[in-house]
Short mmCIF file of C-alpha atoms in Angstrom, two decimals:
data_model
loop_
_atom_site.label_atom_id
_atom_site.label_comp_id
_atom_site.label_asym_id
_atom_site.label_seq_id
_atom_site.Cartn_x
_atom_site.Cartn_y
_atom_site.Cartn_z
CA UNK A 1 -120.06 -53.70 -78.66
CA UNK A 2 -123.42 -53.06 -80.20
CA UNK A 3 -124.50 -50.82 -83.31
CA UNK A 4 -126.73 -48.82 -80.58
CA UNK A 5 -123.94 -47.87 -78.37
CA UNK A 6 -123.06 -44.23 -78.41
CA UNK A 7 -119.61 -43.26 -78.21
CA UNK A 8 -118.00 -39.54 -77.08
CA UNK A 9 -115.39 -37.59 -78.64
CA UNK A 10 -114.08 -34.06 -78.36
CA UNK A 11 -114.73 -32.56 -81.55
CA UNK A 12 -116.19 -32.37 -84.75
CA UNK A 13 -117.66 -35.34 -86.95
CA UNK A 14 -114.51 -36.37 -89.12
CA UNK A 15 -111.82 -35.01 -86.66
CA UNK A 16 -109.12 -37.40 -85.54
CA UNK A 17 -110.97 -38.56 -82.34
CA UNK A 18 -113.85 -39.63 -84.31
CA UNK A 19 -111.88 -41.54 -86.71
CA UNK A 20 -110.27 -43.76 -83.80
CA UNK A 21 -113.50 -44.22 -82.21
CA UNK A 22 -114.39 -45.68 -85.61
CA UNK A 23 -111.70 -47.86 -85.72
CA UNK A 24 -112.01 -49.64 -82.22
CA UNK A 25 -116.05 -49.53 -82.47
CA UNK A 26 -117.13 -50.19 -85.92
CA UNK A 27 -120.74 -49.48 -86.54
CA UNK A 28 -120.86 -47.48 -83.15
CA UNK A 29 -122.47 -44.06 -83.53
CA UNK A 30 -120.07 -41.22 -82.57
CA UNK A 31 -121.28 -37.93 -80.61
CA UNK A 32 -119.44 -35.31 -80.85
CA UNK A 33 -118.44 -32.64 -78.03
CA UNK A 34 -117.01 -29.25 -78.15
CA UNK A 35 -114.64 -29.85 -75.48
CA UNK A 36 -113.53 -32.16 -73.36
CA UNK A 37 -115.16 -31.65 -70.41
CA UNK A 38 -118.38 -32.04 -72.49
CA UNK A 39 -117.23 -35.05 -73.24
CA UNK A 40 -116.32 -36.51 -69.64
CA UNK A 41 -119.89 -35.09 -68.25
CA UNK A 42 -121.58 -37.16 -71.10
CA UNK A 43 -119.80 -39.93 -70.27
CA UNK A 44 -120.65 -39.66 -66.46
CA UNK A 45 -124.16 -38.24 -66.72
CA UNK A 46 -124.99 -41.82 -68.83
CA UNK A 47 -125.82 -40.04 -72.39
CA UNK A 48 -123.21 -42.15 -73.95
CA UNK A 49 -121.40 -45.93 -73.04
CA UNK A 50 -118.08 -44.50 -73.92
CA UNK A 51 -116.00 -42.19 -74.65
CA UNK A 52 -112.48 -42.09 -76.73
CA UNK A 53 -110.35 -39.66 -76.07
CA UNK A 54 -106.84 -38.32 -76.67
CA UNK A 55 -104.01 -38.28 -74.20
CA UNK A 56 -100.39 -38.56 -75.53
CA UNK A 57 -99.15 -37.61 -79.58
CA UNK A 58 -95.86 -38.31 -80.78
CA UNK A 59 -94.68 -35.29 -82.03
CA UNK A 60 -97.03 -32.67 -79.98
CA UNK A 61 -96.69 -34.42 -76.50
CA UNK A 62 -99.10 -35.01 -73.65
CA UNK A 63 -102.60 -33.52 -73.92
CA UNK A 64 -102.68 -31.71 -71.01
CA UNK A 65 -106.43 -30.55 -71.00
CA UNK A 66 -107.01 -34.48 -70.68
CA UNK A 67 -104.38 -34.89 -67.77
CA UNK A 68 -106.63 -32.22 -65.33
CA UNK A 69 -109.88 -33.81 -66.06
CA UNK A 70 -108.88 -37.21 -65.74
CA UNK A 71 -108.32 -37.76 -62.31
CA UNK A 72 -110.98 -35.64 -61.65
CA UNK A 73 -114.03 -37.25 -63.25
CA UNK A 74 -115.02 -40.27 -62.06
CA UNK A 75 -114.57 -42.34 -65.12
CA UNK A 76 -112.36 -45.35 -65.46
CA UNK A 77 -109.87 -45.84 -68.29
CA UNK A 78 -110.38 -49.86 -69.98
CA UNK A 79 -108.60 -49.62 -73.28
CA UNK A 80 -106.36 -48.08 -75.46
CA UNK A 81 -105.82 -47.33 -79.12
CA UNK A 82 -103.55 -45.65 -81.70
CA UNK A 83 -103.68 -44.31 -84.12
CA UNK A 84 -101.17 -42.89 -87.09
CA UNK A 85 -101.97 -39.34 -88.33
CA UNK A 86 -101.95 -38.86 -92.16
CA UNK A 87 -102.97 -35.16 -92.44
CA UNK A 88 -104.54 -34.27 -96.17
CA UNK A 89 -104.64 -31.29 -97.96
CA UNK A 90 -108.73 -30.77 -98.99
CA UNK A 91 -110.76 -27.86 -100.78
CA UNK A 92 -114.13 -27.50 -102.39
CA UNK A 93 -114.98 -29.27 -105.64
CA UNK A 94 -112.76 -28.46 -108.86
CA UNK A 95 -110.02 -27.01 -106.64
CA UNK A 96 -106.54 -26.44 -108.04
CA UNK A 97 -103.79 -25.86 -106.10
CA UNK A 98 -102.26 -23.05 -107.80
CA UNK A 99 -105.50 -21.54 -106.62
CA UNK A 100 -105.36 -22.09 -102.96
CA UNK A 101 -104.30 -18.59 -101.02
CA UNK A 102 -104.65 -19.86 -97.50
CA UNK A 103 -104.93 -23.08 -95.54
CA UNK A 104 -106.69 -23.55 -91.90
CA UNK A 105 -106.25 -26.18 -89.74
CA UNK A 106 -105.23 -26.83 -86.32
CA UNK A 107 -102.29 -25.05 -84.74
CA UNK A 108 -100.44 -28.45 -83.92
CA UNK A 109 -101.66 -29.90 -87.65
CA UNK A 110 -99.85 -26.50 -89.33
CA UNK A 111 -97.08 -27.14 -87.33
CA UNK A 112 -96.70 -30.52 -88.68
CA UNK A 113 -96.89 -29.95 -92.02
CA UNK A 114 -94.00 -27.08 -92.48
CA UNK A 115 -92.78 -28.42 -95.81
CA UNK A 116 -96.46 -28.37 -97.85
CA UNK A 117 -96.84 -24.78 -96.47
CA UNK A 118 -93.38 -23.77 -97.13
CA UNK A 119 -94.28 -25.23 -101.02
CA UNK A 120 -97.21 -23.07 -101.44
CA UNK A 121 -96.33 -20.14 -99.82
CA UNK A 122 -100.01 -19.62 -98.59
CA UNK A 123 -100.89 -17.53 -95.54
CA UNK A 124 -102.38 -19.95 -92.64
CA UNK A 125 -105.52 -19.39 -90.25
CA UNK A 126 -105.49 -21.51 -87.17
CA UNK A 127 -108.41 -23.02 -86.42
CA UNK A 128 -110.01 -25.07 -83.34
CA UNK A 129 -110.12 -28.52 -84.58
CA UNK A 130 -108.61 -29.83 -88.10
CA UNK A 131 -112.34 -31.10 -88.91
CA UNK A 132 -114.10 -27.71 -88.22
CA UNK A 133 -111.87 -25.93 -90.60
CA UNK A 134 -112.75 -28.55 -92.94
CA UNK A 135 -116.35 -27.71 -92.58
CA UNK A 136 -115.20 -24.08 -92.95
CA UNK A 137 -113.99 -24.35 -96.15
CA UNK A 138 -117.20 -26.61 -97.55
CA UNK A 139 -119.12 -23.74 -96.14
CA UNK A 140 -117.49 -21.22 -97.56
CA UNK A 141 -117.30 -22.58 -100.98
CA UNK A 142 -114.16 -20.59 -102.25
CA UNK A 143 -111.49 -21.96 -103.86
CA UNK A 144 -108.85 -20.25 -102.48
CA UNK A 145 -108.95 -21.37 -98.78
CA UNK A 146 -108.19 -25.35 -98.31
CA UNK A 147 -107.34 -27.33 -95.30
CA UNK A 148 -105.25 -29.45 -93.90
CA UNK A 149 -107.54 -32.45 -92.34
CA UNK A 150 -108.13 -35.94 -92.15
CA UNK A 151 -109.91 -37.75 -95.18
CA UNK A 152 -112.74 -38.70 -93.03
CA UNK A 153 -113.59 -35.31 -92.72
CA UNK A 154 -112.98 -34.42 -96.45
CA UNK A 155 -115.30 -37.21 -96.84
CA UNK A 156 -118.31 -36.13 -94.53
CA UNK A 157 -118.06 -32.31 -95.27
CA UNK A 158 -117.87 -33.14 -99.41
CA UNK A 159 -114.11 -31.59 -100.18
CA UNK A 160 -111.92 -33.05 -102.60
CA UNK A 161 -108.21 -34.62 -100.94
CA UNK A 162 -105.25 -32.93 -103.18
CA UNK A 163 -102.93 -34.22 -101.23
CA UNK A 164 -102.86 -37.27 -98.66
CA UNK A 165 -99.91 -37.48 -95.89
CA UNK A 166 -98.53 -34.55 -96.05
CA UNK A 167 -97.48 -34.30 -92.30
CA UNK A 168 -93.83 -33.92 -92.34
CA UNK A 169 -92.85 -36.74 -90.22
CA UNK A 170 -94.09 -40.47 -90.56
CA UNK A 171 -94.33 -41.35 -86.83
CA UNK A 172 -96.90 -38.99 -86.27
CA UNK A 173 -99.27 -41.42 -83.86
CA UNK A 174 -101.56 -40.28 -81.41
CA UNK A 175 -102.68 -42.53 -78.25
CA UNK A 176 -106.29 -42.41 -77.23
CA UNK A 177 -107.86 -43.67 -73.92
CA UNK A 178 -111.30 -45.81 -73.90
CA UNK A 179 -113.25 -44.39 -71.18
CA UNK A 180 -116.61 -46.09 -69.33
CA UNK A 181 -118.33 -45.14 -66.04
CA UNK A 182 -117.19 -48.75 -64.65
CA UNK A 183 -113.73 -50.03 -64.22
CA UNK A 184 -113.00 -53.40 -66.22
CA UNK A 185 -112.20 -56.32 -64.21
CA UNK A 186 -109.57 -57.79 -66.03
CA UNK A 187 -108.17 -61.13 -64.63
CA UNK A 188 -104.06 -61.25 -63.70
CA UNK A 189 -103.63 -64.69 -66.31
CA UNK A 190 -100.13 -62.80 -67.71
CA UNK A 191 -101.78 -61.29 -70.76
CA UNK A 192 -100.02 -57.57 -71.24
CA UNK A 193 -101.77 -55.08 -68.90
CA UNK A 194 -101.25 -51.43 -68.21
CA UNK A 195 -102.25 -50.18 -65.38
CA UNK A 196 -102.86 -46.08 -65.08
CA UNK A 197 -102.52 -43.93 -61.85
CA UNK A 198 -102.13 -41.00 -60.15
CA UNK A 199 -100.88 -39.52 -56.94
CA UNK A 200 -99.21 -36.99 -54.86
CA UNK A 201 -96.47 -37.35 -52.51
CA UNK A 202 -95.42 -35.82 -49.47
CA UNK A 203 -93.92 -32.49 -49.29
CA UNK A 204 -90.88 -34.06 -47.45
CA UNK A 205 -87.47 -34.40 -48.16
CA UNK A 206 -86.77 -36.77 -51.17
CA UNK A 207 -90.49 -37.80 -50.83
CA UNK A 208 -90.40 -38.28 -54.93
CA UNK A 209 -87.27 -40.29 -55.19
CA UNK A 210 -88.47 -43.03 -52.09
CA UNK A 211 -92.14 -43.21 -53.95
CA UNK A 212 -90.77 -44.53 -56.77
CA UNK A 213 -87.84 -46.64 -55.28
CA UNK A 214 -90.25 -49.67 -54.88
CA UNK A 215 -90.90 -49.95 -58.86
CA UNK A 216 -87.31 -50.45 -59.60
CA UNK A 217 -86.33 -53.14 -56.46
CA UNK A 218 -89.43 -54.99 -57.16
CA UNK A 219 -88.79 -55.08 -61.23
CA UNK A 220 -91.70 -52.86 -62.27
CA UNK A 221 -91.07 -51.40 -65.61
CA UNK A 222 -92.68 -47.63 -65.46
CA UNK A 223 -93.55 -46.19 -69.18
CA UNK A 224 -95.05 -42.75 -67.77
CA UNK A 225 -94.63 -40.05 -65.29
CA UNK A 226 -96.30 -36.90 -65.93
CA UNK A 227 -96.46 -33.99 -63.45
CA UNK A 228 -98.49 -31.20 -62.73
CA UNK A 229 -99.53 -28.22 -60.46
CA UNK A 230 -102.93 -28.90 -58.84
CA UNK A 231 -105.29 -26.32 -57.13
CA UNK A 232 -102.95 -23.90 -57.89
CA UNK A 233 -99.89 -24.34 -55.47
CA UNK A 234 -96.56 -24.39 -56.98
CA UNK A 235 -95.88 -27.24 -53.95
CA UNK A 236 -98.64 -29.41 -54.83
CA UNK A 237 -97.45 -31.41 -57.22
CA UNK A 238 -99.95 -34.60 -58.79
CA UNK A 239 -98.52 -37.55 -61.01
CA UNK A 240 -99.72 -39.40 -63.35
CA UNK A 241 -98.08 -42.67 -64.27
CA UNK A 242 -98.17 -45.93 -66.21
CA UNK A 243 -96.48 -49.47 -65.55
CA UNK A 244 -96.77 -52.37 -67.15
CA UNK A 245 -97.78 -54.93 -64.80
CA UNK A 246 -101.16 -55.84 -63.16
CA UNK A 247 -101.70 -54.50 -59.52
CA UNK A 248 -102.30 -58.62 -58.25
CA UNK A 249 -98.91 -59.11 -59.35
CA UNK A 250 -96.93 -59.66 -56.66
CA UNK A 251 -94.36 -56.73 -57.49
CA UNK A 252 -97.00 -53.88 -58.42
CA UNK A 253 -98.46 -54.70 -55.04
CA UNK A 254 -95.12 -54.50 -53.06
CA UNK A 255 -94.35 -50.86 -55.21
CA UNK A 256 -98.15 -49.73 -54.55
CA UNK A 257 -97.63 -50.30 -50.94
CA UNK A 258 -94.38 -48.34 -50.88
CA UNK A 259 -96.04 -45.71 -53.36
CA UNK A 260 -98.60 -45.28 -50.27
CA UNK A 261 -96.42 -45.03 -47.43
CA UNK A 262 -94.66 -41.93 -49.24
CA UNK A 263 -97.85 -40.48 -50.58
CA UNK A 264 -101.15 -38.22 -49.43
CA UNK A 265 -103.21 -39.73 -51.88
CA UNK A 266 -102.71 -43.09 -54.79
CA UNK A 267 -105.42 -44.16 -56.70
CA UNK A 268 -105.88 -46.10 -59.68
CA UNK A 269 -107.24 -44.80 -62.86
CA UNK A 270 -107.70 -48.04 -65.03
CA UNK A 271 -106.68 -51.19 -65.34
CA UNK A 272 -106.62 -52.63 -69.52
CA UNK A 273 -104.89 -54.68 -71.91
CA UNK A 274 -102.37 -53.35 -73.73
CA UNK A 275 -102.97 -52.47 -77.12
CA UNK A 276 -100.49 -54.60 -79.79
CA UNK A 277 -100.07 -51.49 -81.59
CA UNK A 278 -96.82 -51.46 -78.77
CA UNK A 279 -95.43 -54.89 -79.72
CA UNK A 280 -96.27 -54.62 -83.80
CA UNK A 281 -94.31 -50.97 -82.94
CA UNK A 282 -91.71 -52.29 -80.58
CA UNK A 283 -92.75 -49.58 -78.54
CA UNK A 284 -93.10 -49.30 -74.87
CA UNK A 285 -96.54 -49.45 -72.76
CA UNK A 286 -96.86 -46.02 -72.80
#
């Protein structure tokens, strides 16, 4: 990874998303995107080497903007990281608490952080992303209207922090997906893997239950299923699921096999290592 590489995120400089991109890719520059599917279609059109990108939080659940595009895009998934969520409280220069009247922020950020607003008593303004209502409030100058954002953005946009973690819950991670126009070719030597996929079955009798039969007899441990309606058909169901094992493995390949017998369509999103955020965590390959 190289200082010139260019790096996509959905957002605003100093959101979240920017922050983990940081943190795998130091000295990478960071482009931002309004939405997601800006982000993909940079990623696919060649303006940027990768792209980082949230998919599962802790407390708020799948990100199910990111589930749609996915499969759709073209891209390949190669990495993984996590990171923890320590919402701060930030407001223009010389800010007082007692002064603050209102607080922006994301709707799933307010939501986390019941007990600060419950403290002040404020009204709250949701916003689009945490770091463009910190931007908000540097623009705006006054000191009544803080909000609750990440440091890094309190950082870029000039704000003082009155408060750091003041989420209400300390598990508060967020898993993001590394994203490249090329799948990586990682070798099967035993190292942790995770390998991502999606597909649909049959619209047969107990077509779900006989897909996934093959991951338990052949010992496949599966750490995600995720459903959803596709092309707007209440029996057209796609899934997206995780296992931890490498598709050479003898056992993947067996339960691939059977996957495909039961299914229209099964294809691979990304092979990677798994991050050690999930041992250090004790958590599974999620």
């Amino acid at each position: 990874m190289t200082a010139q590489q260019r790096i996509a995120f959905q957002g605003m400089h100093g959101a979240y998303s920017d922050q983990a991109a940081r943190r795998a890719f130091p000295g990478a520059t960071t482009v931002p995107y309004r939405t997601f599917e800006g982000a993909f279609s940079a990623l696919e059109d060649g303006d940027v080497e990768l792209a980082v990108i949230p998919i599962d939080n802790t407390l708020a659940g799948r990100v199910a903007d990111v589930h749609h595009i996915l499969p759709e895009s073209g891209v390949h998934i190669i990495g993984e990281t996590f990171l923890r969520i320590n919402h701060a409280l930030v407001a223009v220069p010389g800010t007082r608490i007692e002064e603050i009247k209102e607080i922006r922020s994301h709707v799933h950020a307010l939501g986390q952080c019941r007990k600060l607003r419950k403290e002040l008593g404020v009204n709250t303004v949701v916003g689009s992303d945490t770091a463009g209502c910190a931007k908000e409030v540097a623009d705006l100058g006054d000191k009544s209207i803080a909000a609750i954002a990440p440091a890094l953005a309190a950082e870029i946009y000039g704000l003082d922090i009155l408060r750091t973690e003041v989420e209400d819950a300390a598990h508060n991670t967020t898993r993001f997906i590394i994203l490249a126009r090329d799948p990586l070719n990682i070798a099967n030597d035993g190292t942790p893997v995770v390998t991502s996929f999606v597909f649909r079955v049959r619209n047969v009798a107990a077509a779900l239950y006989k897909a996934l039969g093959g991951f338990a007899t052949n010992g496949i441990n599966m750490t995600k299923l995720e459903s959803y309606m596709v092309e707007g058909h209440f029996t057209a169901t796609q899934f997206f699921a995780e296992v931890e094992a490498h598709p050479e493995q003898l056992g993947l390949r067996h339960a691939l096999e059977e996957l495909q017998f039961f299914s229209h369509e099964v294809r691979i999103l990304g092979v990677y290592p798994a991050h050690t955020f999930r041992r250090e965590n004790d958590l599974p390959a999620e």
